[in-house]
CSV table of C-alpha atoms in Angstrom, one decimal:
chain,number,residue,atom,x,y,z
A,1,MET,CA,125.1,64.0,23.5
A,2,VAL,CA,123.2,67.2,22.8
A,3,ILE,CA,124.2,67.0,19.1
A,4,PHE,CA,123.1,63.3,19.1
A,5,ILE,CA,119.7,64.3,20.6
A,6,LEU,CA,119.2,66.9,17.9
A,7,LEU,CA,120.0,64.4,15.2
A,8,MET,CA,117.5,62.0,16.7
A,9,THR,CA,114.9,64.7,16.6
A,10,ALA,CA,115.5,65.3,12.9
A,11,MET,CA,115.2,61.5,12.3
A,12,PHE,CA,112.0,61.5,14.3
A,13,MET,CA,110.5,64.2,12.0
A,14,ALA,CA,111.5,62.3,8.8
A,15,THR,CA,110.4,58.9,10.0
A,16,LEU,CA,107.2,60.2,11.5
A,17,ASP,CA,106.1,61.5,8.2
A,18,ASN,CA,106.3,58.2,6.4
A,19,GLN,CA,104.5,56.4,9.2
A,20,ILE,CA,101.7,59.0,9.3
A,21,VAL,CA,101.2,58.8,5.5
A,22,SER,CA,100.9,55.0,5.5
A,23,THR,CA,97.6,54.9,7.4
A,24,ALA,CA,96.1,58.0,5.7
A,25,LEU,CA,96.8,56.9,2.2
A,26,PRO,CA,93.5,54.9,1.7
A,27,THR,CA,91.6,58.0,2.7
A,28,ILE,CA,93.6,60.2,0.3
A,29,VAL,CA,93.1,57.7,-2.6
A,30,ALA,CA,89.3,57.7,-1.8
A,31,GLU,CA,89.2,61.5,-2.3
A,32,PHE,CA,91.3,61.7,-5.4
A,33,GLY,CA,90.6,58.2,-6.8
A,34,GLN,CA,93.3,56.5,-9.0
A,35,LEU,CA,94.1,53.4,-6.9
A,36,GLU,CA,96.7,52.6,-9.5
A,37,ARG,CA,98.7,55.6,-8.3
A,38,PHE,CA,98.5,54.5,-4.7
A,39,GLY,CA,102.1,53.3,-4.7
A,40,TRP,CA,103.5,56.4,-6.4
A,41,VAL,CA,102.8,58.6,-3.3
A,42,GLY,CA,105.4,56.5,-1.5
A,43,SER,CA,107.4,55.5,-4.6
A,44,ALA,CA,108.0,59.1,-5.7
A,45,TYR,CA,109.3,60.0,-2.3
A,46,LEU,CA,111.7,57.1,-2.2
A,47,LEU,CA,112.8,57.6,-5.8
A,48,ALA,CA,113.6,61.3,-5.2
A,49,SER,CA,115.3,60.7,-1.8
A,50,SER,CA,117.4,57.9,-3.3
A,51,ALA,CA,118.6,60.1,-6.2
A,52,VAL,CA,119.8,62.9,-3.9
A,53,MET,CA,121.4,60.7,-1.1
A,54,PRO,CA,124.8,60.3,-2.8
A,55,VAL,CA,124.9,64.0,-3.5
A,56,TYR,CA,124.2,64.9,0.2
A,57,GLY,CA,126.8,62.4,1.3
A,58,LYS,CA,129.5,63.8,-1.0
A,59,LEU,CA,128.5,67.4,-0.1
A,60,GLY,CA,129.0,66.6,3.6
A,61,ASP,CA,132.4,65.1,2.9
A,62,LEU,CA,133.5,68.2,0.9
A,63,PHE,CA,131.8,71.2,2.7
A,64,GLY,CA,131.1,69.9,6.2
A,65,ARG,CA,127.9,68.4,7.4
A,66,LYS,CA,126.3,71.3,9.4
A,67,TYR,CA,124.9,73.4,6.6
A,68,VAL,CA,124.2,70.3,4.5
A,69,ILE,CA,121.8,68.8,7.1
A,70,MET,CA,120.3,72.3,7.7
A,71,ALA,CA,119.5,72.6,4.0
A,72,ALA,CA,117.9,69.2,4.0
A,73,VAL,CA,115.7,70.0,7.0
A,74,PHE,CA,114.6,73.3,5.4
A,75,ILE,CA,113.6,71.6,2.1
A,76,PHE,CA,111.8,68.8,3.9
A,77,THR,CA,109.7,71.3,6.0
A,78,ALA,CA,108.9,73.4,2.9
A,79,GLY,CA,107.8,70.2,1.0
A,80,SER,CA,105.5,69.3,3.9
A,81,LEU,CA,103.8,72.6,3.6
A,82,VAL,CA,103.3,72.1,-0.1
A,83,CYS,CA,101.9,68.6,0.5
A,84,GLY,CA,99.3,70.0,2.9
A,85,LEU,CA,98.1,72.5,0.3
A,86,THR,CA,97.9,70.2,-2.8
A,87,THR,CA,94.5,69.7,-4.6
A,88,SER,CA,95.1,66.6,-6.8
A,89,MET,CA,96.9,63.3,-6.8
A,90,ASN,CA,99.4,64.5,-9.3
A,91,GLY,CA,100.1,67.6,-7.2
A,92,LEU,CA,100.5,65.4,-4.1
A,93,ILE,CA,103.0,63.1,-5.9
A,94,ALA,CA,105.0,66.2,-7.1
A,95,ALA,CA,104.9,67.7,-3.6
A,96,ARG,CA,106.2,64.4,-2.1
A,97,VAL,CA,109.1,64.6,-4.5
A,98,LEU,CA,110.0,68.1,-3.2
A,99,GLN,CA,109.7,66.8,0.4
A,100,ALA,CA,112.0,63.9,-0.5
A,101,LEU,CA,114.7,66.1,-1.7
A,102,GLY,CA,115.2,67.1,1.9
A,103,GLY,CA,114.3,63.8,3.5
A,104,GLY,CA,117.0,61.9,1.7
A,105,GLY,CA,119.6,64.4,3.0
A,106,ILE,CA,118.4,64.2,6.6
A,107,MET,CA,119.0,60.4,6.9
A,108,VAL,CA,122.3,60.4,5.1
A,109,SER,CA,123.7,63.3,7.1
A,110,ILE,CA,122.6,61.8,10.5
A,111,PHE,CA,124.5,58.6,9.9
A,112,SER,CA,127.5,60.4,8.5
A,113,ILE,CA,127.7,62.7,11.6
A,114,ASN,CA,127.4,59.6,13.8
A,115,ALA,CA,130.4,58.2,12.1
A,116,ASP,CA,132.3,61.3,13.0
A,117,LEU,CA,131.3,61.1,16.6
A,118,PHE,CA,131.7,57.4,17.5
A,119,GLU,CA,134.1,54.5,16.7
A,120,PRO,CA,132.6,51.4,15.0
A,121,ARG,CA,131.6,49.3,18.0
A,122,GLN,CA,130.3,52.3,20.0
A,123,ARG,CA,128.6,53.5,16.8
A,124,ALA,CA,126.6,50.3,16.7
A,125,ARG,CA,125.5,51.0,20.3
A,126,TYR,CA,124.5,54.6,19.7
A,127,GLN,CA,122.9,54.0,16.3
A,128,SER,CA,120.7,51.4,18.0
A,129,PHE,CA,119.3,54.2,20.0
A,130,SER,CA,117.8,55.4,16.7
A,131,SER,CA,115.5,52.4,17.2
A,132,LEU,CA,113.9,54.2,20.1
A,133,VAL,CA,113.2,57.1,17.7
A,134,LEU,CA,111.8,54.7,15.1
A,135,MET,CA,109.7,53.1,17.8
A,136,ALA,CA,108.3,56.5,18.9
A,137,SER,CA,107.6,57.6,15.4
A,138,GLY,CA,106.4,54.2,14.4
A,139,ALA,CA,104.0,53.9,17.4
A,140,LEU,CA,102.8,57.5,17.2
A,141,GLY,CA,102.8,57.9,13.4
A,142,PRO,CA,100.2,55.4,12.3
A,143,VAL,CA,97.9,56.3,15.3
A,144,LEU,CA,98.4,60.0,14.6
A,145,GLY,CA,97.9,59.6,10.9
A,146,GLY,CA,94.6,57.7,11.5
A,147,PHE,CA,93.4,60.2,14.1
A,148,LEU,CA,94.3,63.3,12.1
A,149,SER,CA,92.7,62.0,8.9
A,150,ASP,CA,89.6,60.9,10.8
A,151,TRP,CA,89.1,64.2,12.7
A,152,PHE,CA,91.0,67.0,10.9
A,153,GLY,CA,91.4,65.7,7.3
A,154,TRP,CA,94.4,64.1,5.7
A,155,ARG,CA,96.1,67.5,5.0
A,156,SER,CA,96.9,67.9,8.7
A,157,ILE,CA,99.2,64.8,8.5
A,158,PHE,CA,101.7,66.9,6.5
A,159,LEU,CA,101.2,70.2,8.3
A,160,VAL,CA,102.2,68.6,11.6
A,161,ASN,CA,105.8,68.6,10.4
A,162,LEU,CA,106.1,72.4,10.3
A,163,PRO,CA,106.6,73.1,14.0
A,164,ILE,CA,109.0,70.1,14.4
A,165,GLY,CA,111.0,71.2,11.3
A,166,ILE,CA,111.3,74.8,12.6
A,167,LEU,CA,112.5,73.6,16.0
A,168,VAL,CA,115.1,71.2,14.6
A,169,LEU,CA,116.4,73.9,12.2
A,170,ALA,CA,116.9,76.4,15.0
A,171,GLY,CA,118.6,73.8,17.2
A,172,LEU,CA,121.0,72.7,14.5
A,173,ALA,CA,121.9,76.3,13.6
A,174,TRP,CA,122.6,77.2,17.3
A,175,LEU,CA,124.3,74.0,18.6
A,176,LEU,CA,125.8,71.9,15.8
A,177,PRO,CA,129.5,72.9,15.3
A,178,TYR,CA,130.8,73.5,11.8
A,179,ARG,CA,133.8,71.5,10.8
A,180,ARG,CA,135.2,72.5,7.5
A,181,PRO,CA,137.0,69.7,5.7
A,182,SER,CA,140.5,70.3,4.4
A,183,ARG,CA,139.7,68.9,1.0
A,184,ARG,CA,139.1,71.1,-2.0
A,185,PRO,CA,135.5,70.9,-3.1
A,186,LYS,CA,134.9,69.2,-6.5
A,187,ILE,CA,131.3,68.2,-7.1
A,188,ASP,CA,130.5,65.4,-9.5
A,189,TYR,CA,127.4,66.9,-11.1
A,190,ALA,CA,127.5,64.6,-14.1
A,191,GLY,CA,127.7,61.4,-11.9
A,192,ALA,CA,124.8,62.6,-9.8
A,193,LEU,CA,122.5,63.2,-12.8
A,194,LEU,CA,123.4,59.9,-14.5
A,195,LEU,CA,122.8,58.0,-11.2
A,196,ALA,CA,119.4,59.7,-10.8
A,197,GLY,CA,118.5,58.8,-14.4
A,198,THR,CA,119.5,55.1,-13.8
A,199,ILE,CA,117.4,54.9,-10.6
A,200,ALA,CA,114.4,56.6,-12.1
A,201,SER,CA,114.5,54.3,-15.1
A,202,ILE,CA,114.5,51.2,-12.9
A,203,VAL,CA,111.5,52.4,-10.9
A,204,ILE,CA,109.5,53.5,-13.9
A,205,TRP,CA,110.2,50.2,-15.7
A,206,ALA,CA,109.0,48.3,-12.6
A,207,ASP,CA,105.7,50.2,-12.9
A,208,SER,CA,105.5,50.1,-16.7
A,209,ALA,CA,102.8,47.4,-16.7
A,210,GLU,CA,100.4,50.1,-15.3
A,211,LEU,CA,102.0,53.1,-17.2
A,212,PHE,CA,102.4,51.5,-20.6
A,213,GLY,CA,100.4,48.3,-20.4
A,214,SER,CA,103.2,45.8,-20.4
A,215,LEU,CA,106.8,45.3,-19.2
A,216,ILE,CA,107.9,44.7,-22.8
A,217,ALA,CA,105.9,47.5,-24.5
A,218,ARG,CA,107.8,49.8,-26.8
A,219,SER,CA,107.8,52.6,-24.2
A,220,SER,CA,108.9,50.2,-21.5
A,221,LEU,CA,111.9,49.0,-23.5
A,222,GLY,CA,112.7,52.7,-24.3
A,223,VAL,CA,112.9,53.3,-20.5
A,224,VAL,CA,115.2,50.3,-20.2
A,225,ALA,CA,117.5,51.5,-22.9
A,226,PHE,CA,117.6,55.0,-21.4
A,227,GLY,CA,118.5,53.4,-18.0
A,228,LEU,CA,121.3,51.3,-19.5
A,229,VAL,CA,122.8,54.4,-21.2
A,230,CYS,CA,122.7,56.3,-17.9
A,231,LEU,CA,124.3,53.3,-16.1
A,232,VAL,CA,127.2,53.0,-18.6
A,233,GLY,CA,127.7,56.7,-18.6
A,234,PHE,CA,127.7,56.8,-14.8
A,235,VAL,CA,130.4,54.1,-14.6
A,236,LEU,CA,132.6,55.9,-17.1
A,237,VAL,CA,132.2,59.3,-15.4
A,238,GLU,CA,132.9,57.9,-11.9
A,239,ARG,CA,136.1,56.2,-13.0
A,240,ARG,CA,137.6,59.6,-13.9
A,241,ALA,CA,135.9,61.9,-11.5
A,242,PRO,CA,138.3,63.4,-8.8
A,243,GLU,CA,135.5,63.3,-6.2
A,244,PRO,CA,133.0,60.6,-7.4
A,245,VAL,CA,129.5,60.6,-6.0
A,246,VAL,CA,129.9,56.8,-5.4
A,247,PRO,CA,133.5,55.7,-5.1
A,248,LEU,CA,133.8,52.7,-7.4
A,249,GLY,CA,136.6,51.4,-5.3
A,250,LEU,CA,134.1,50.4,-2.7
A,251,PHE,CA,132.8,47.6,-5.0
A,252,ARG,CA,136.2,46.0,-5.2
A,253,ASN,CA,135.5,44.6,-1.8
A,254,PRO,CA,133.1,41.6,-2.0
A,255,THR,CA,131.8,42.3,1.5
A,256,VAL,CA,130.5,45.7,0.4
A,257,GLY,CA,128.7,44.2,-2.6
A,258,LEU,CA,127.0,41.6,-0.4
A,259,LEU,CA,126.0,44.2,2.2
A,260,LEU,CA,124.5,46.4,-0.5
A,261,ILE,CA,122.3,43.4,-1.6
A,262,VAL,CA,121.3,42.9,2.1
A,263,SER,CA,120.5,46.6,2.3
A,264,MET,CA,118.4,46.7,-0.9
A,265,THR,CA,116.3,43.7,0.0
A,266,SER,CA,115.8,44.8,3.6
A,267,GLY,CA,114.6,48.2,2.3
A,268,ALA,CA,112.2,46.5,-0.1
A,269,VAL,CA,110.4,44.8,2.7
A,270,GLY,CA,111.2,47.0,5.7
A,271,ILE,CA,110.1,50.3,4.0
A,272,GLY,CA,108.4,49.3,0.8
A,273,SER,CA,105.8,47.1,2.3
A,274,VAL,CA,104.6,49.4,5.1
A,275,ASN,CA,102.0,51.2,3.0
A,276,TYR,CA,100.6,48.0,1.7
A,277,VAL,CA,100.4,46.4,5.1
A,278,ALA,CA,98.3,49.4,6.1
A,279,LEU,CA,96.1,48.9,3.1
A,280,PHE,CA,95.8,45.2,3.8
A,281,LEU,CA,94.7,45.9,7.4
A,282,GLN,CA,92.0,48.5,6.5
A,283,THR,CA,90.6,46.5,3.6
A,284,THR,CA,90.6,42.9,4.9
A,285,THR,CA,89.9,43.4,8.7
A,286,GLY,CA,87.6,46.4,8.6
A,287,LEU,CA,89.8,48.4,11.0
A,288,SER,CA,89.6,52.2,10.9
A,289,PRO,CA,92.8,54.2,10.1
A,290,THR,CA,93.2,54.9,13.8
A,291,MET,CA,92.9,51.2,14.9
A,292,ALA,CA,95.1,50.1,12.0
A,293,GLY,CA,97.7,52.6,13.3
A,294,LEU,CA,97.5,51.1,16.8
A,295,LEU,CA,98.2,47.7,15.4
A,296,PHE,CA,101.4,49.0,13.8
A,297,ILE,CA,102.8,49.4,17.4
A,298,ALA,CA,103.5,45.7,17.3
A,299,MET,CA,105.8,46.1,14.3
A,300,THR,CA,107.5,49.3,15.3
A,301,GLY,CA,108.0,48.0,18.9
A,302,GLY,CA,109.6,44.9,17.4
A,303,ILE,CA,111.9,46.9,15.3
A,304,ALA,CA,113.1,48.9,18.3
A,305,ALA,CA,113.6,45.7,20.4
A,306,GLY,CA,115.5,43.9,17.6
A,307,SER,CA,117.7,46.9,16.8
A,308,LEU,CA,118.6,47.7,20.4
A,309,THR,CA,119.5,44.0,21.0
A,310,SER,CA,121.6,43.7,17.9
A,311,GLY,CA,123.4,47.0,18.6
A,312,ARG,CA,124.5,45.7,22.0
A,313,LEU,CA,125.6,42.3,20.6
A,314,ILE,CA,127.7,44.0,17.9
A,315,ALA,CA,129.2,46.4,20.4
A,316,ARG,CA,130.2,43.5,22.6
A,317,ALA,CA,131.4,40.9,20.1
A,318,GLY,CA,132.2,43.0,17.0
A,319,ARG,CA,130.6,40.5,14.6
A,320,TYR,CA,127.5,41.0,12.5
A,321,LYS,CA,127.2,38.2,9.9
A,322,TRP,CA,124.9,35.9,11.9
A,323,LEU,CA,122.7,38.7,12.8
A,324,ALA,CA,122.3,39.7,9.2
A,325,ALA,CA,121.3,36.1,8.3
A,326,LEU,CA,118.9,35.9,11.2
A,327,SER,CA,117.2,39.2,10.3
A,328,SER,CA,116.6,38.1,6.7
A,329,PHE,CA,115.4,34.6,7.6
A,330,GLY,CA,113.0,35.9,10.2
A,331,THR,CA,111.5,38.6,7.9
A,332,MET,CA,111.1,36.0,5.1
A,333,THR,CA,109.2,33.6,7.5
A,334,ALA,CA,106.9,36.4,8.6
A,335,LEU,CA,106.0,37.4,5.1
A,336,LEU,CA,105.3,33.7,4.2
A,337,LEU,CA,103.0,33.6,7.2
A,338,PHE,CA,101.3,36.8,6.0
A,339,SER,CA,100.6,35.1,2.6
A,340,PHE,CA,98.3,32.6,4.5
A,341,ALA,CA,96.2,35.4,6.0
A,342,HIS,CA,92.6,35.8,4.9
A,343,ALA,CA,89.7,38.0,5.6
A,344,GLY,CA,88.8,36.1,8.8
A,345,THR,CA,92.3,35.8,10.3
A,346,PRO,CA,92.1,36.9,14.0
A,347,ILE,CA,93.7,40.3,14.7
A,348,VAL,CA,95.8,38.8,17.5
A,349,LEU,CA,97.5,36.4,15.0
A,350,ILE,CA,98.2,39.3,12.6
A,351,ALA,CA,99.7,41.4,15.4
A,352,LEU,CA,102.0,38.5,16.3
A,353,VAL,CA,103.2,38.1,12.8
A,354,MET,CA,103.8,41.9,12.6
A,355,LEU,CA,105.8,41.7,15.8
A,356,MET,CA,107.9,38.9,14.4
A,357,GLN,CA,108.5,40.9,11.2
A,358,GLY,CA,109.4,44.0,13.2
A,359,ILE,CA,111.9,42.2,15.4
A,360,SER,CA,113.5,40.6,12.4
A,361,ILE,CA,113.8,43.9,10.5
A,362,GLY,CA,115.2,45.6,13.6
A,363,ILE,CA,118.0,43.0,14.1
A,364,GLY,CA,119.5,43.8,10.7
A,365,GLN,CA,118.6,47.4,10.3
A,366,GLN,CA,122.0,49.0,11.0
A,367,ILE,CA,124.3,46.2,9.9
A,368,PRO,CA,124.8,47.3,6.2
A,369,VAL,CA,125.7,50.9,7.3
A,370,ILE,CA,128.2,49.8,10.0
A,371,GLY,CA,129.8,47.2,7.7
A,372,VAL,CA,130.3,49.5,4.7
A,373,GLN,CA,131.5,52.4,6.9
A,374,ASN,CA,134.1,50.0,8.3
A,375,ALA,CA,135.3,49.1,4.8
A,376,ALA,CA,135.6,52.7,3.6
A,377,SER,CA,138.3,55.3,4.3
A,378,HIS,CA,137.5,58.0,6.7
A,379,ALA,CA,137.5,60.6,3.9
A,380,ASP,CA,134.8,58.7,2.0
A,381,VAL,CA,132.5,57.8,5.0
A,382,GLY,CA,129.8,60.2,3.8
A,383,ALA,CA,129.8,58.8,0.3
A,384,ALA,CA,129.9,55.2,1.6
A,385,THR,CA,127.0,55.9,4.0
A,386,SER,CA,124.9,57.5,1.2
A,387,THR,CA,125.6,54.5,-1.1
A,388,VAL,CA,124.2,52.1,1.5
A,389,THR,CA,121.2,54.3,2.2
A,390,LEU,CA,120.7,54.7,-1.5
A,391,THR,CA,120.5,51.0,-2.0
A,392,ARG,CA,118.0,50.6,0.9
A,393,MET,CA,115.7,53.4,-0.4
A,394,GLY,CA,116.2,52.3,-4.0
A,395,GLY,CA,115.2,48.8,-3.1
A,396,ALA,CA,112.1,50.2,-1.3
A,397,SER,CA,111.2,52.4,-4.3
A,398,ILE,CA,111.5,49.5,-6.8
A,399,ALA,CA,109.6,47.2,-4.5
A,400,ILE,CA,106.7,49.6,-4.1
A,401,SER,CA,106.3,49.7,-7.9
A,402,ILE,CA,106.4,45.9,-8.1
A,403,TYR,CA,103.9,45.6,-5.2
A,404,GLY,CA,101.6,48.2,-6.8
A,405,ALA,CA,101.6,46.3,-10.1
A,406,VAL,CA,100.9,43.0,-8.3
A,407,ILE,CA,97.9,44.4,-6.3
A,408,ALA,CA,96.5,46.4,-9.2
A,409,HIS,CA,96.6,43.2,-11.4
A,410,GLY,CA,95.0,41.2,-8.6
A,411,MET,CA,92.1,43.6,-8.3
A,412,THR,CA,91.6,44.2,-12.0
A,413,SER,CA,91.6,40.4,-12.8
A,414,ARG,CA,88.7,39.9,-10.4
A,415,GLN,CA,85.5,41.3,-11.9
A,416,ILE,CA,83.3,41.1,-8.8
A,417,THR,CA,79.9,42.7,-8.5
A,418,ILE,CA,79.2,44.0,-5.0
A,419,PRO,CA,75.9,45.4,-4.0
A,420,GLY,CA,76.1,49.2,-3.3
A,421,VAL,CA,79.7,49.4,-4.7
A,422,THR,CA,80.3,51.0,-8.1
A,423,ASN,CA,84.1,51.0,-7.9
A,424,ILE,CA,85.8,48.9,-5.3
A,425,LYS,CA,89.1,50.8,-5.8
A,426,GLU,CA,87.6,54.0,-4.6
A,427,LEU,CA,86.3,52.7,-1.2
A,428,SER,CA,87.6,54.7,1.7
A,429,PRO,CA,87.7,53.0,5.2
A,430,LYS,CA,84.6,55.1,6.2
A,431,MET,CA,82.7,54.0,3.1
A,432,LEU,CA,83.7,50.4,3.7
A,433,ALA,CA,82.5,50.5,7.3
A,434,ALA,CA,79.1,51.8,6.1
A,435,LEU,CA,78.5,48.8,3.8
A,436,PRO,CA,76.3,45.9,4.8
A,437,PRO,CA,78.2,43.0,6.4
A,438,GLU,CA,77.8,40.8,3.3
A,439,ALA,CA,79.3,43.5,1.0
A,440,GLN,CA,82.1,44.1,3.5
A,441,SER,CA,83.0,40.4,3.4
A,442,MET,CA,83.1,40.4,-0.4
A,443,VAL,CA,85.4,43.4,-0.5
A,444,ALA,CA,87.7,41.8,2.2
A,445,ASP,CA,87.9,38.5,0.3
A,446,ALA,CA,88.7,40.3,-3.0
A,447,TYR,CA,91.6,42.3,-1.4
A,448,ALA,CA,92.9,39.3,0.6
A,449,ALA,CA,93.2,37.2,-2.6
A,450,ALA,CA,95.0,40.1,-4.3
A,451,PHE,CA,97.5,40.4,-1.4
A,452,HIS,CA,98.5,36.7,-1.4
A,453,PRO,CA,100.9,37.0,-4.4
A,454,LEU,CA,102.2,40.3,-3.0
A,455,PHE,CA,103.4,38.8,0.2
A,456,LEU,CA,105.0,35.8,-1.7
A,457,THR,CA,106.8,38.3,-3.9
A,458,ALA,CA,108.1,40.2,-0.8
A,459,ALA,CA,109.3,36.9,0.7
A,460,GLY,CA,111.2,36.0,-2.4
A,461,ILE,CA,112.9,39.4,-2.4
A,462,ILE,CA,114.1,39.1,1.2
A,463,GLY,CA,115.2,35.5,0.4
A,464,LEU,CA,117.9,37.0,-1.9
A,465,GLY,CA,119.1,39.0,1.1
A,466,PHE,CA,119.3,35.9,3.2
A,467,LEU,CA,121.5,34.2,0.6
A,468,ALA,CA,123.8,37.3,0.5
A,469,ALA,CA,124.0,37.4,4.3
A,470,LEU,CA,125.1,33.7,4.4
A,471,MET,CA,127.9,34.6,1.9
A,472,LEU,CA,129.4,37.4,4.1
A,473,LYS,CA,132.8,37.0,5.7
A,474,ASN,CA,132.6,36.8,9.5
A,475,VAL,CA,134.3,40.2,9.9
A,476,GLN,CA,135.2,41.5,13.4
A,477,LEU,CA,134.9,45.2,13.8
A,478,PRO,CA,137.9,47.0,15.4
A,479,GLN,CA,137.7,48.6,18.8
A,480,ALA,CA,138.8,52.1,17.5
A,481,VAL,CA,139.4,53.9,14.3
A,482,LEU,CA,142.1,56.4,13.6
A,483,ALA,CA,141.2,59.4,11.4
A,484,GLY,CA,142.0,58.7,7.8
A,485,GLU,CA,142.8,55.0,8.4
A,486,LYS,CA,141.1,52.7,5.9
A,487,LYS,CA,139.6,49.6,7.4
A,488,ALA,CA,139.4,46.5,5.1
A,489,ALA,CA,136.3,44.4,5.7
């Protein structure tokens, strides 16, 4: 239990950072400009963390998980320091990449260590406790992000990670036991690089309308070609690698493939949409960063409630299919309701929709991890876990690029002249609050219209996850797992 508490503390640090950044981003963009790069502050983090997740999972399988997670915590903490010292938008994006190289390892290592500690049904119960951490970081993060950016400047939102990171690192070094695996280490460097190239190509192509002017521009097609070459090379390498980063044998099981689709789509809306919901609140309702952060308590509280409930239901009955379908359907419904929101929508109604979305996300949050871990052999639990987490973060990264292109096109296509505003994209929450009521209303209407297609796009993405959930077999998890025994889903 002491080890579990340490792991939850590390998770708190990683998830707190993303929540803090979400409400401070409009202030950061107002200082540096370049609204078109708004999404890249989050997308770069998710892209880099996605690329290293399989590597961390495999390193944990080969070398033991203690020093792997310690390295991840150290890199994340150092990256937070660099983020707090940056002086430009490009510098901030690069620093977020460094931070992500540790953040990706933290999440994968935590779930892999949990798989070592608990059998499947009890794992569902204990992993549901992570929802309490998510609720704490989700409730505190947006509020803290708004408060710090309002009173101490946005740089403080990154520097707050330093004391937490140092505390976690010291605790892990002292208390987490080292268990050296009996397997001989063979690291698949080529597979890791090719996988990173594939993921990067997908994310860059999704944002190529902003980068190159069109999805079918010559440069965009060049990115697609590079990604296809990397993908083919990755498959060929993994088929022959003694210790593949992603065991291709996992994909022979149709349940695994469907769960990865569920994981990808849930990441696209559960992680990828957070920053844009924060932007929506601050631009269409006139809420300050602090008040917008307070409103996020509805969503994060819902996530915690949904996850805790589903964890206990899975632990009791051992089945997860119907919960996966319920999660996707509820999230899709909430996003469709968001698409009807306008500048005059009452805050209470918005909070209720956010609560509904949070509960729906929470219900299905841990299902892909538990299902795929159940399908993998004990020796490949780390790689299987990282594969699921990779698809979740990869889906979020791709979705952020898509959302960014949708919102940027929506704002660019509306040439609106607003008294006292030279560039609507560079308005900070404080600048917006200082405008006359008529000008504030025009800004809110412009952003609300631009967000309408964004929410419809997100609803369509999670709709694919709903269809995949309906196609799952109604698997029942075993009561116990023997070391090294492979469980067929």
